[in-house]
mmCIF file of C-alpha atoms in Angstrom:
data_model
loop_
_atom_site.group_PDB
_atom_site.id
_atom_site.type_symbol
_atom_site.label_atom_id
_atom_site.label_comp_id
_atom_site.label_asym_id
_atom_site.label_seq_id
_atom_site.Cartn_x
_atom_site.Cartn_y
_atom_site.Cartn_z
ATOM 1 C CA MET A 226 -10.038 -11.765 -18.125
ATOM 2 C CA LYS A 227 -9.876 -9.070 -16.980
ATOM 3 C CA LYS A 228 -7.893 -9.684 -13.899
ATOM 4 C CA ILE A 229 -5.188 -10.710 -16.877
ATOM 5 C CA THR A 230 -5.517 -7.762 -18.625
ATOM 6 C CA LEU A 231 -5.432 -5.478 -15.057
ATOM 7 C CA LEU A 232 -2.228 -7.580 -14.260
ATOM 8 C CA ILE A 233 -0.896 -7.019 -16.462
ATOM 9 C CA THR A 234 -1.515 -3.355 -17.351
ATOM 10 C CA LEU A 235 0.133 -2.676 -13.841
ATOM 11 C CA LEU A 236 2.924 -4.918 -15.073
ATOM 12 C CA LEU A 237 3.541 -1.568 -17.846
ATOM 13 C CA PHE A 238 2.631 0.453 -16.545
ATOM 14 C CA PHE A 239 2.983 1.278 -12.991
ATOM 15 C CA LYS A 240 6.133 3.409 -12.119
ATOM 16 C CA VAL A 241 7.302 2.765 -9.236
ATOM 17 C CA HIS A 242 7.230 -1.676 -9.505
ATOM 18 C CA ALA A 243 8.540 -2.017 -6.331
ATOM 19 C CA GLN A 244 6.372 0.111 -4.493
ATOM 20 C CA PHE A 245 2.910 -1.491 -6.493
ATOM 21 C CA PHE A 246 3.938 -4.886 -5.278
ATOM 22 C CA GLU A 247 4.586 -4.171 -1.707
ATOM 23 C CA ASP A 248 1.133 -1.792 -2.195
ATOM 24 C CA GLU A 249 -1.135 -4.822 -3.429
ATOM 25 C CA PHE A 250 1.133 -8.308 -2.318
ATOM 26 C CA GLY A 251 3.451 -7.163 0.051
ATOM 27 C CA PRO A 252 8.110 -8.183 0.013
ATOM 28 C CA LEU A 253 9.065 -8.155 -3.522
ATOM 29 C CA PRO A 254 9.239 -11.828 -4.723
ATOM 30 C CA GLU A 255 12.449 -12.528 -7.033
ATOM 31 C CA ILE A 256 10.212 -14.286 -9.383
ATOM 32 C CA LEU A 257 6.490 -13.309 -9.995
ATOM 33 C CA THR A 258 4.774 -14.361 -12.328
ATOM 34 C CA ILE A 259 1.108 -14.951 -14.165
ATOM 35 C CA ASP A 260 -1.845 -17.246 -16.076
ATOM 36 C CA GLU A 261 -4.590 -17.234 -16.811
ATOM 37 C CA TRP A 262 -7.676 -19.830 -15.979
ATOM 38 C CA SER A 263 -7.965 -21.874 -19.533
ATOM 39 C CA GLY A 264 -11.254 -24.293 -17.681
ATOM 40 C CA THR A 265 -8.638 -27.189 -16.754
ATOM 41 C CA ASP A 266 -4.945 -25.515 -16.601
ATOM 42 C CA TRP A 267 -2.655 -23.535 -15.512
ATOM 43 C CA ASP A 268 -1.150 -21.475 -18.161
ATOM 44 C CA GLU A 269 0.817 -17.968 -17.957
ATOM 45 C CA VAL A 270 0.505 -14.994 -19.442
ATOM 46 C CA ALA A 271 3.040 -12.968 -17.868
ATOM 47 C CA SER A 272 6.315 -12.642 -15.353
ATOM 48 C CA GLN A 273 8.186 -10.037 -13.050
ATOM 49 C CA GLU A 274 11.641 -10.726 -12.694
ATOM 50 C CA ALA A 275 14.224 -8.700 -10.310
ATOM 51 C CA THR A 276 17.415 -8.883 -8.629
ATOM 52 C CA PHE A 277 19.112 -8.254 -5.115
ATOM 53 C CA ASN A 278 22.142 -6.280 -4.299
ATOM 54 C CA VAL A 279 24.176 -7.979 -0.916
ATOM 55 C CA ASP A 280 21.907 -5.855 0.836
ATOM 56 C CA CYS A 281 19.113 -7.329 -0.357
ATOM 57 C CA LEU A 282 17.493 -4.435 -2.030
ATOM 58 C CA VAL A 283 16.156 -4.974 -5.097
ATOM 59 C CA GLN A 284 18.520 -3.402 -7.922
ATOM 60 C CA THR A 285 16.266 -4.171 -11.408
ATOM 61 C CA ILE A 286 13.397 -5.990 -11.722
ATOM 62 C CA THR A 287 13.049 -6.863 -15.339
ATOM 63 C CA THR A 288 8.752 -7.511 -16.527
ATOM 64 C CA LEU A 289 8.372 -10.360 -19.652
ATOM 65 C CA ILE A 290 5.348 -10.674 -21.362
ATOM 66 C CA SER A 291 4.624 -13.655 -22.962
ATOM 67 C CA GLY A 292 8.556 -14.568 -22.348
ATOM 68 C CA ILE A 293 9.955 -10.879 -24.141
ATOM 69 C CA ASN A 294 12.048 -7.889 -22.244
ATOM 70 C CA VAL A 295 8.788 -5.828 -21.788
ATOM 71 C CA SER A 296 10.213 -2.940 -19.690
ATOM 72 C CA ARG A 297 12.237 -2.793 -16.431
ATOM 73 C CA SER A 298 13.636 -1.413 -13.886
ATOM 74 C CA ILE A 299 16.281 0.152 -12.030
ATOM 75 C CA TYR A 300 17.229 1.196 -7.828
ATOM 76 C CA SER A 301 19.886 3.304 -7.546
ATOM 77 C CA TYR A 302 20.024 4.289 -2.776
ATOM 78 C CA ASN A 303 21.321 6.339 -0.518
ATOM 79 C CA GLN A 304 23.942 5.546 2.091
ATOM 80 C CA GLY A 305 20.646 4.599 4.945
ATOM 81 C CA ASN A 306 19.051 2.032 2.081
ATOM 82 C CA GLN A 307 16.886 4.909 1.188
ATOM 83 C CA VAL A 308 15.801 4.901 -2.802
ATOM 84 C CA ILE A 309 17.004 7.929 -4.091
ATOM 85 C CA GLU A 310 16.799 6.898 -7.542
ATOM 86 C CA ILE A 311 14.719 5.132 -9.772
ATOM 87 C CA ILE A 312 15.256 5.154 -13.535
ATOM 88 C CA ILE A 313 12.470 2.352 -15.717
ATOM 89 C CA GLN A 314 12.973 1.746 -19.822
ATOM 90 C CA THR A 315 11.791 -0.363 -22.042
ATOM 91 C CA ASN A 316 12.799 -2.714 -24.990
ATOM 92 C CA ILE A 317 12.224 -1.577 -28.125
ATOM 93 C CA ALA A 318 14.448 -4.091 -30.851
ATOM 94 C CA GLY A 319 15.933 -6.448 -28.015
ATOM 95 C CA THR A 320 17.791 -2.602 -27.324
ATOM 96 C CA TRP A 321 16.702 -1.278 -23.232
ATOM 97 C CA PHE A 322 16.068 3.135 -23.767
ATOM 98 C CA ASN A 323 14.713 5.116 -20.859
ATOM 99 C CA SER A 324 11.708 6.010 -20.397
ATOM 100 C CA SER A 325 10.910 8.060 -16.758
ATOM 101 C CA ARG A 326 13.302 8.752 -13.269
ATOM 102 C CA THR A 327 11.750 9.060 -10.284
ATOM 103 C CA GLN A 328 13.729 11.250 -7.497
ATOM 104 C CA ASN A 329 13.956 11.493 -3.754
ATOM 105 C CA THR A 330 14.865 13.084 -1.526
ATOM 106 C CA TYR A 331 14.660 12.304 2.699
ATOM 107 C CA THR A 332 15.099 14.438 5.919
ATOM 108 C CA GLY A 333 16.047 11.672 7.650
ATOM 109 C CA ASP A 334 13.777 9.236 7.449
ATOM 110 C CA ASN A 335 10.772 11.435 6.090
ATOM 111 C CA LEU A 336 10.846 11.008 2.306
ATOM 112 C CA THR A 337 9.723 14.872 1.782
ATOM 113 C CA GLU A 338 10.495 15.549 -2.414
ATOM 114 C CA GLU A 339 9.826 13.367 -5.383
ATOM 115 C CA ILE A 340 10.101 14.204 -8.885
ATOM 116 C CA GLU A 341 9.296 11.842 -11.966
ATOM 117 C CA SER A 342 10.363 13.403 -15.115
ATOM 118 C CA ASN A 343 10.559 11.465 -18.569
ATOM 119 C CA TRP A 344 13.050 11.081 -21.359
ATOM 120 C CA ASN A 345 12.787 12.763 -24.855
ATOM 121 C CA GLY A 346 15.300 11.329 -26.482
ATOM 122 C CA SER A 347 18.603 12.809 -25.404
ATOM 123 C CA THR A 348 17.829 15.367 -20.833
ATOM 124 C CA TRP A 349 15.242 14.685 -18.412
ATOM 125 C CA ILE A 350 12.291 15.869 -18.255
ATOM 126 C CA ASN A 351 10.408 17.531 -15.131
ATOM 127 C CA SER A 352 6.762 16.190 -14.737
ATOM 128 C CA PHE A 353 4.755 16.215 -11.846
ATOM 129 C CA ARG A 354 6.163 17.059 -8.486
ATOM 130 C CA ILE A 355 4.937 15.685 -4.906
ATOM 131 C CA GLN A 356 6.580 17.949 -1.442
ATOM 132 C CA SER A 357 5.686 16.260 1.854
ATOM 133 C CA THR A 358 5.650 17.937 4.926
ATOM 134 C CA PHE A 359 6.440 15.995 8.890
ATOM 135 C CA THR A 360 5.534 16.927 12.097
ATOM 136 C CA GLY A 361 7.952 14.271 13.338
ATOM 137 C CA ASN A 362 6.813 10.977 11.726
ATOM 138 C CA ASN A 363 3.276 12.922 11.145
ATOM 139 C CA LEU A 364 2.720 14.163 6.814
ATOM 140 C CA THR A 365 0.944 16.902 8.104
ATOM 141 C CA GLU A 366 0.885 18.349 4.621
ATOM 142 C CA GLU A 367 1.514 16.860 0.422
ATOM 143 C CA ILE A 368 1.724 19.385 -2.176
ATOM 144 C CA GLU A 369 1.536 18.378 -5.823
ATOM 145 C CA SER A 370 2.202 20.099 -8.777
ATOM 146 C CA ASN A 371 3.270 19.530 -12.977
ATOM 147 C CA TRP A 372 5.419 21.290 -14.862
ATOM 148 C CA ASP A 373 4.800 23.825 -17.674
ATOM 149 C CA GLY A 374 8.173 23.713 -19.612
ATOM 150 C CA THR A 375 9.881 26.803 -17.339
ATOM 151 C CA ASN A 376 8.021 26.250 -12.831
ATOM 152 C CA TRP A 377 6.083 23.924 -10.987
ATOM 153 C CA GLU A 378 2.674 24.292 -11.498
ATOM 154 C CA ASN A 379 0.424 23.753 -8.045
ATOM 155 C CA ASN A 380 -2.242 21.892 -8.580
ATOM 156 C CA LEU A 381 -3.099 19.402 -5.206
ATOM 157 C CA ARG A 382 -2.594 19.821 -1.588
ATOM 158 C CA ARG A 383 -3.864 17.311 0.798
ATOM 159 C CA GLN A 384 -3.696 18.853 5.080
ATOM 160 C CA ASN A 385 -3.828 16.516 8.136
ATOM 161 C CA THR A 386 -4.513 17.185 10.894
ATOM 162 C CA TYR A 387 -4.495 14.300 14.448
ATOM 163 C CA THR A 388 -5.735 13.438 17.554
ATOM 164 C CA GLY A 389 -2.415 12.051 19.390
ATOM 165 C CA ASP A 390 -1.142 9.864 16.526
ATOM 166 C CA ASN A 391 -4.366 9.109 14.603
ATOM 167 C CA LEU A 392 -5.512 11.263 12.120
ATOM 168 C CA SER A 393 -8.382 12.493 12.219
ATOM 169 C CA GLU A 394 -8.660 14.352 9.362
ATOM 170 C CA GLU A 395 -7.519 14.582 5.742
ATOM 171 C CA ILE A 396 -8.532 17.523 4.102
ATOM 172 C CA GLU A 397 -7.455 18.038 -0.591
ATOM 173 C CA SER A 398 -8.415 21.624 -1.837
ATOM 174 C CA ASN A 399 -6.888 22.410 -5.736
ATOM 175 C CA TRP A 400 -5.758 25.798 -7.309
ATOM 176 C CA ASP A 401 -7.015 27.638 -9.233
ATOM 177 C CA GLY A 402 -3.872 29.775 -10.708
ATOM 178 C CA ALA A 403 -4.013 31.716 -7.198
ATOM 179 C CA ASN A 404 -5.551 30.180 -4.151
ATOM 180 C CA TRP A 405 -6.006 27.538 -3.135
ATOM 181 C CA GLY A 406 -9.611 25.502 -3.732
ATOM 182 C CA LEU A 407 -10.953 23.602 -0.903
ATOM 183 C CA PHE A 408 -12.298 20.325 -2.942
ATOM 184 C CA SER A 409 -13.052 17.235 -0.064
ATOM 185 C CA ARG A 410 -12.567 15.942 3.489
ATOM 186 C CA THR A 411 -12.407 12.827 5.008
ATOM 187 C CA LEU A 412 -12.895 12.228 8.581
ATOM 188 C CA TYR A 413 -11.710 9.661 11.250
ATOM 189 C CA ASN A 414 -13.092 8.099 13.918
ATOM 190 C CA TYR A 415 -11.106 5.102 16.644
ATOM 191 C CA ASN A 416 -12.647 2.864 18.828
ATOM 192 C CA GLY A 417 -10.795 2.839 22.603
ATOM 193 C CA SER A 418 -8.132 0.629 21.946
ATOM 194 C CA ASN A 419 -7.512 3.138 18.821
ATOM 195 C CA GLN A 420 -7.610 0.909 15.699
ATOM 196 C CA LEU A 421 -9.923 2.557 13.224
ATOM 197 C CA ILE A 422 -13.218 1.906 13.308
ATOM 198 C CA ASP A 423 -14.821 4.293 10.570
ATOM 199 C CA ASP A 424 -14.084 6.537 7.524
ATOM 200 C CA LEU A 425 -16.226 9.826 5.837
ATOM 201 C CA PHE A 426 -15.471 10.965 2.909
ATOM 202 C CA GLN A 427 -16.882 14.875 2.682
ATOM 203 C CA LEU A 428 -16.860 16.754 -0.716
ATOM 204 C CA ARG A 429 -16.731 21.213 -0.433
ATOM 205 C CA ASN A 430 -20.305 22.160 -1.788
ATOM 206 C CA ALA A 431 -18.638 25.139 -3.507
ATOM 207 C CA GLU A 432 -22.288 27.354 -3.392
ATOM 208 C CA ASP A 433 -23.270 27.286 0.265
ATOM 209 C CA THR A 434 -18.604 26.164 1.710
ATOM 210 C CA THR A 435 -21.277 23.381 3.367
ATOM 211 C CA TRP A 436 -19.653 20.218 3.587
ATOM 212 C CA GLU A 437 -21.854 17.330 1.650
ATOM 213 C CA ASN A 438 -21.453 13.732 2.905
ATOM 214 C CA ALA A 439 -20.181 12.100 -0.346
ATOM 215 C CA ASN A 440 -19.434 8.324 1.210
ATOM 216 C CA ARG A 441 -17.596 6.382 3.900
ATOM 217 C CA SER A 442 -16.151 3.145 5.032
ATOM 218 C CA ILE A 443 -16.937 0.937 8.595
ATOM 219 C CA TYR A 444 -14.317 -1.250 9.646
ATOM 220 C CA THR A 445 -15.297 -4.089 11.671
ATOM 221 C CA TYR A 446 -12.956 -6.262 14.556
ATOM 222 C CA ASN A 447 -13.165 -9.686 15.993
ATOM 223 C CA ALA A 448 -11.820 -10.997 18.584
ATOM 224 C CA ALA A 449 -8.062 -10.982 17.962
ATOM 225 C CA ASP A 450 -8.122 -7.425 17.348
ATOM 226 C CA LEU A 451 -8.147 -8.774 13.510
ATOM 227 C CA LEU A 452 -9.789 -6.775 10.576
ATOM 228 C CA GLU A 453 -12.942 -9.135 10.285
ATOM 229 C CA GLN A 454 -14.694 -6.905 7.318
ATOM 230 C CA GLU A 455 -15.499 -4.017 5.483
ATOM 231 C CA SER A 456 -18.708 -1.689 4.727
ATOM 232 C CA TYR A 457 -18.722 0.812 1.827
ATOM 233 C CA GLN A 458 -21.914 2.646 1.676
ATOM 234 C CA GLU A 459 -22.983 5.515 -0.870
ATOM 235 C CA TRP A 460 -24.819 8.700 0.001
ATOM 236 C CA ASN A 461 -28.915 8.854 -1.037
ATOM 237 C CA THR A 462 -28.839 12.314 -0.831
ATOM 238 C CA VAL A 463 -32.864 12.849 -1.469
ATOM 239 C CA ASN A 464 -33.349 10.465 1.940
ATOM 240 C CA ALA A 465 -30.768 11.590 3.198
ATOM 241 C CA MET A 466 -29.571 7.999 4.471
ATOM 242 C CA TRP A 467 -26.657 5.812 3.943
ATOM 243 C CA VAL A 468 -27.017 3.335 1.664
ATOM 244 C CA ASN A 469 -24.720 0.274 1.834
ATOM 245 C CA SER A 470 -23.029 -0.495 -2.236
ATOM 246 C CA GLU A 471 -20.163 -2.590 -0.690
ATOM 247 C CA GLN A 472 -18.166 -4.958 1.402
ATOM 248 C CA ARG A 473 -15.237 -7.309 2.444
ATOM 249 C CA THR A 474 -15.174 -10.248 4.144
ATOM 250 C CA TYR A 475 -11.491 -11.455 5.319
ATOM 251 C CA SER A 476 -10.756 -15.596 6.904
ATOM 252 C CA TYR A 477 -6.836 -16.425 8.767
ATOM 253 C CA THR A 478 -5.420 -19.544 9.361
ATOM 254 C CA GLY A 479 -4.005 -17.931 12.379
ATOM 255 C CA SER A 480 -3.089 -13.845 12.579
ATOM 256 C CA ASN A 481 -3.008 -14.699 8.407
ATOM 257 C CA ILE A 482 -5.277 -14.481 6.029
ATOM 258 C CA SER A 483 -6.300 -16.893 4.113
ATOM 259 C CA ALA A 484 -9.381 -15.465 1.629
ATOM 260 C CA ILE A 485 -10.406 -12.791 0.879
ATOM 261 C CA ILE A 486 -15.072 -12.212 -0.164
ATOM 262 C CA SER A 487 -15.718 -9.109 -1.788
ATOM 263 C CA SER A 488 -19.408 -8.588 -2.271
ATOM 264 C CA PHE A 489 -22.059 -6.228 -3.688
ATOM 265 C CA TRP A 490 -25.258 -4.044 -2.577
ATOM 266 C CA ASP A 491 -28.533 -6.177 -4.110
ATOM 267 C CA GLY A 492 -31.188 -3.345 -2.821
ATOM 268 C CA PHE A 493 -31.769 -6.240 -0.879
ATOM 269 C CA GLU A 494 -29.257 -8.522 0.568
ATOM 270 C CA TYR A 495 -24.973 -8.302 0.004
ATOM 271 C CA LEU A 496 -24.546 -11.202 -2.802
ATOM 272 C CA PRO A 497 -20.554 -12.818 -3.648
ATOM 273 C CA GLU A 498 -18.940 -11.118 -6.381
ATOM 274 C CA ASP A 499 -15.260 -12.372 -6.747
ATOM 275 C CA ARG A 500 -12.200 -13.795 -3.519
ATOM 276 C CA SER A 501 -9.119 -14.298 -3.250
ATOM 277 C CA LEU A 502 -6.722 -17.328 -2.215
ATOM 278 C CA LEU A 503 -4.094 -16.931 -0.404
ATOM 279 C CA THR A 504 -1.706 -19.142 0.401
ATOM 280 C CA TYR A 505 1.448 -18.649 2.014
ATOM 281 C CA ASN A 506 5.820 -20.220 2.776
ATOM 282 C CA ALA A 507 7.934 -21.585 5.364
ATOM 283 C CA ASN A 508 8.298 -17.714 5.937
ATOM 284 C CA GLY A 509 5.149 -16.350 6.518
ATOM 285 C CA LEU A 510 5.264 -14.957 3.378
ATOM 286 C CA ILE A 511 3.134 -15.490 0.544
ATOM 287 C CA ALA A 512 3.667 -17.389 -1.914
ATOM 288 C CA GLN A 513 0.148 -18.044 -4.413
ATOM 289 C CA LEU A 514 -2.316 -15.824 -5.175
ATOM 290 C CA ILE A 515 -5.799 -17.241 -7.000
ATOM 291 C CA PHE A 516 -8.299 -15.060 -8.219
ATOM 292 C CA GLN A 517 -11.293 -15.939 -8.556
ATOM 293 C CA ASP A 518 -15.291 -15.484 -9.554
ATOM 294 C CA TYR A 519 -18.481 -15.884 -7.901
ATOM 295 C CA PHE A 520 -21.191 -17.194 -10.535
ATOM 296 C CA GLY A 521 -24.067 -19.884 -10.778
ATOM 297 C CA GLY A 522 -23.802 -20.677 -7.558
ATOM 298 C CA ASP A 523 -19.628 -21.689 -7.835
ATOM 299 C CA TRP A 524 -16.456 -19.763 -7.651
ATOM 300 C CA GLU A 525 -14.336 -20.113 -10.444
ATOM 301 C CA ASN A 526 -10.842 -19.775 -11.580
ATOM 302 C CA THR A 527 -10.045 -16.472 -13.270
ATOM 303 C CA SER A 528 -6.391 -15.960 -12.669
ATOM 304 C CA ARG A 529 -3.253 -16.452 -9.759
ATOM 305 C CA ILE A 530 -0.369 -15.080 -9.398
ATOM 306 C CA THR A 531 2.711 -16.673 -7.660
ATOM 307 C CA PHE A 532 5.685 -15.920 -5.768
ATOM 308 C CA ILE A 533 9.436 -16.622 -4.969
ATOM 309 C CA TYR A 534 10.773 -14.852 -2.912
ATOM 310 C CA PRO A 535 15.281 -14.303 -2.726
ATOM 311 C CA ALA A 536 16.308 -16.429 0.707
ATOM 312 C CA CYS A 537 17.415 -13.465 1.823
ATOM 313 C CA GLN A 538 14.016 -13.002 2.167
ATOM 314 C CA SER A 539 13.686 -14.788 5.369
ATOM 315 C CA LEU A 540 14.913 -12.277 8.116
ATOM 316 C CA SER A 541 11.991 -12.522 9.994
ATOM 317 C CA THR A 542 12.083 -15.947 11.214
ATOM 318 C CA GLU A 543 15.765 -17.058 10.700
ATOM 319 C CA GLU A 544 17.989 -13.965 12.502
ATOM 320 C CA PHE A 545 16.264 -12.600 15.347
ATOM 321 C CA THR A 546 14.985 -15.490 17.216
ATOM 322 C CA THR A 547 16.476 -13.802 21.490
ATOM 323 C CA PHE A 548 13.683 -13.150 22.794
ATOM 324 C CA ASP A 549 9.330 -13.995 21.221
ATOM 325 C CA PHE A 550 6.439 -11.122 21.686
ATOM 326 C CA SER A 551 3.255 -10.492 19.958
ATOM 327 C CA PHE A 552 1.414 -7.875 18.207
ATOM 328 C CA SER A 553 -2.384 -6.642 17.389
ATOM 329 C CA PRO A 554 -3.711 -5.841 14.867
ATOM 330 C CA ASN A 555 -2.655 -7.813 12.663
ATOM 331 C CA PRO A 556 -3.895 -6.719 8.706
ATOM 332 C CA SER A 557 -3.179 -2.742 11.241
ATOM 333 C CA SER A 558 -5.302 -0.309 9.517
ATOM 334 C CA ASN A 559 -3.290 2.700 11.815
ATOM 335 C CA TYR A 560 -1.386 1.186 15.473
ATOM 336 C CA LEU A 561 0.592 -2.053 15.755
ATOM 337 C CA LYS A 562 0.811 -2.636 19.593
ATOM 338 C CA VAL A 563 3.592 -4.722 21.427
ATOM 339 C CA LEU A 564 2.460 -7.852 23.485
ATOM 340 C CA ASN A 565 3.448 -10.300 25.888
ATOM 341 C CA LEU A 566 7.276 -8.890 26.172
ATOM 342 C CA PRO A 567 9.579 -10.959 28.174
ATOM 343 C CA GLN A 568 10.255 -9.545 31.276
ATOM 344 C CA GLY A 569 13.539 -6.917 31.185
ATOM 345 C CA HIS A 570 12.759 -6.638 28.412
ATOM 346 C CA THR A 571 9.614 -3.381 29.094
ATOM 347 C CA VAL A 572 12.704 -0.550 27.161
ATOM 348 C CA LEU A 573 13.320 -0.983 22.879
ATOM 349 C CA ASN A 574 13.779 0.471 19.938
ATOM 350 C CA TYR A 575 11.969 -0.737 17.385
ATOM 351 C CA MET A 576 13.112 -0.366 13.692
ATOM 352 C CA VAL A 577 9.807 -0.995 10.541
ATOM 353 C CA TYR A 578 11.408 -2.849 7.089
ATOM 354 C CA ASP A 579 9.394 -3.308 3.607
ATOM 355 C CA MET A 580 10.497 -6.165 2.307
ATOM 356 C CA SER A 581 12.927 -4.182 -0.680
ATOM 357 C CA GLY A 582 14.781 -4.183 2.700
ATOM 358 C CA ARG A 583 13.704 -0.416 2.917
ATOM 359 C CA LEU A 584 13.526 1.801 6.650
ATOM 360 C CA VAL A 585 10.409 3.308 7.034
ATOM 361 C CA GLN A 586 10.378 3.680 10.394
ATOM 362 C CA LYS A 587 12.263 3.505 13.347
ATOM 363 C CA GLY A 588 11.729 5.191 16.950
ATOM 364 C CA LYS A 589 11.591 3.879 21.069
ATOM 365 C CA LEU A 590 8.468 1.915 22.361
ATOM 366 C CA ASN A 591 6.851 4.469 23.956
ATOM 367 C CA SER A 592 4.883 3.507 26.927
ATOM 368 C CA ASP A 593 1.538 2.130 25.840
ATOM 369 C CA LEU A 594 3.811 -0.480 23.292
ATOM 370 C CA THR A 595 2.019 0.757 20.196
ATOM 371 C CA ILE A 596 3.855 2.560 16.703
ATOM 372 C CA THR A 597 1.484 3.939 14.564
ATOM 373 C CA THR A 598 1.216 2.507 11.278
ATOM 374 C CA GLN A 599 -1.764 4.377 8.799
ATOM 375 C CA PHE A 600 0.884 6.164 6.520
ATOM 376 C CA MET A 601 2.391 3.056 5.398
ATOM 377 C CA THR A 602 0.931 1.322 2.858
ATOM 378 C CA ASP A 603 -0.765 -1.117 1.545
ATOM 379 C CA GLY A 604 0.939 -4.841 2.170
ATOM 380 C CA LEU A 605 3.948 -6.941 4.683
ATOM 381 C CA TYR A 606 6.255 -5.402 6.390
ATOM 382 C CA VAL A 607 9.235 -6.369 9.095
ATOM 383 C CA LEU A 608 8.822 -5.442 12.727
ATOM 384 C CA LYS A 609 12.679 -5.541 14.746
ATOM 385 C CA LEU A 610 12.659 -4.671 18.314
ATOM 386 C CA SER A 611 16.498 -4.474 19.791
ATOM 387 C CA ASP A 612 17.077 -3.865 23.401
ATOM 388 C CA GLY A 613 20.926 -3.452 22.873
ATOM 389 C CA SER A 614 21.922 -6.624 23.582
ATOM 390 C CA TYR A 615 19.081 -8.976 22.168
ATOM 391 C CA SER A 616 16.943 -8.154 18.672
ATOM 392 C CA GLN A 617 13.738 -10.559 17.766
ATOM 393 C CA ALA A 618 11.584 -9.449 14.180
ATOM 394 C CA LYS A 619 8.334 -10.595 12.827
ATOM 395 C CA GLN A 620 6.468 -9.450 9.508
ATOM 396 C CA PHE A 621 2.982 -7.648 9.798
ATOM 397 C CA VAL A 622 0.563 -6.518 7.749
ATOM 398 C CA VAL A 623 -0.780 -2.940 6.615
ATOM 399 C CA ASN A 624 -4.295 -3.659 5.300
ATOM 400 C CA TYR A 625 -6.665 -0.118 4.895
#
C-alpha cells in the first residue's frame, strides 16, 4: 500500500507530469494504469490519459483516481517544438480550474529560465524561478529564487566544473540575504572509457571552512559496459571510515533492463528489500513495471504500472532503416559512445529526443564518436544519426 500511496501522490502533485514520467519510467504513454495487488488479482486504483498532436507532442495529460478526473496538464510549444508553457488544472465538481503554471525560456536548445506561478482566482502570481547558464551544451550555473511579492529573492545556486565534457564538480551555495555561502559539493570520477565510477558528496564545515565527507555512490559495469551495480555508503565520522548503506543491482535482457533489486546493509551483508520487474513491447518501450517487496524469503507483488503508447512512439523502429549502428554503455549515466558504424558513415549529425518529442540535444559527432548525456534526466530517449542522405534512430536509457 505504501508504493500505491506514493505513486498516486506523485500523479496528483508533480507539476510537470510529462517530465515526471520521463524521469521515472521513460517514454510518455497514451494510457498509464496503476494497479494494486489484492493478494489474488490486480485492482486498478489510478490512471493517466494523454493526448498528442500531429507531431507526437503531448497536448494534455489527465489524471484519474478511481475513474474520476482529478487534474490535468496542458502543454504549449514554440516553433522548435520546445515546451514553453505547462498549465496545471484541478477538477472540482466537473469544472476545470487553473492551479499552477510553468513558463520556459530557451537560448537555442538550452533551457535558460523556468518560472512557476500560482493562480489566485483572477491572475497568475509568481512563485519560483530557475535561471540557467551554459557554456556550449554544458550547464555551468543554476540559480533558484523565490518571489517575495515584489522581487525575486535568491535562494540556492549550483555551479558546475568540467574536465573536458565530464562534470567533475558541482557546488551548492545558499543565499543569506547578502552573499552566497558554500553549503555542499559533489565530486565525480570517471574511468578511461569516460564512465562514471563514483561520486562523493561533501558538506561545508562553517567553522573551519573545510569539506567533510557525507556519502558516496560507487558504480560498476558488466562486460557489455552496462551499469551493473550502484552502491551507496555513508561516512562514519567517529571511525573515519565508509559504511555500507544501500545497493541497487541491475539485470538485463539484451540491452534492456529486466530487473532492479534494491538491498540494504544490515551491518554484515546486503539483504534484498524490493525489486522492479520490467517488460517491453515490440518497439522496445516499457510495457509493464511490477513492484515487489521481499518478505519471508519470497518476492510478493505490491503494485503494477501498465503503459500503452500512441502509434507515433514507434519512431525508433519504423522510420529510419537505412543503416545500422550500436552504442555503449546502455544505460548511460555520463556519455554514449557510438559503435559499429558502416564504412562511409563516419561524419554524422546527431539529435536526441525525449519521448514527448522534444529535441533535448543536437550536434555533430566528435572524433571519438561520444555524446554527453550527463545533463539528461533519467528515462528513455531516441538518438537519431544522419549524414544528410541517410538516417537511423534508436532508443537508449539514461540512468544515474
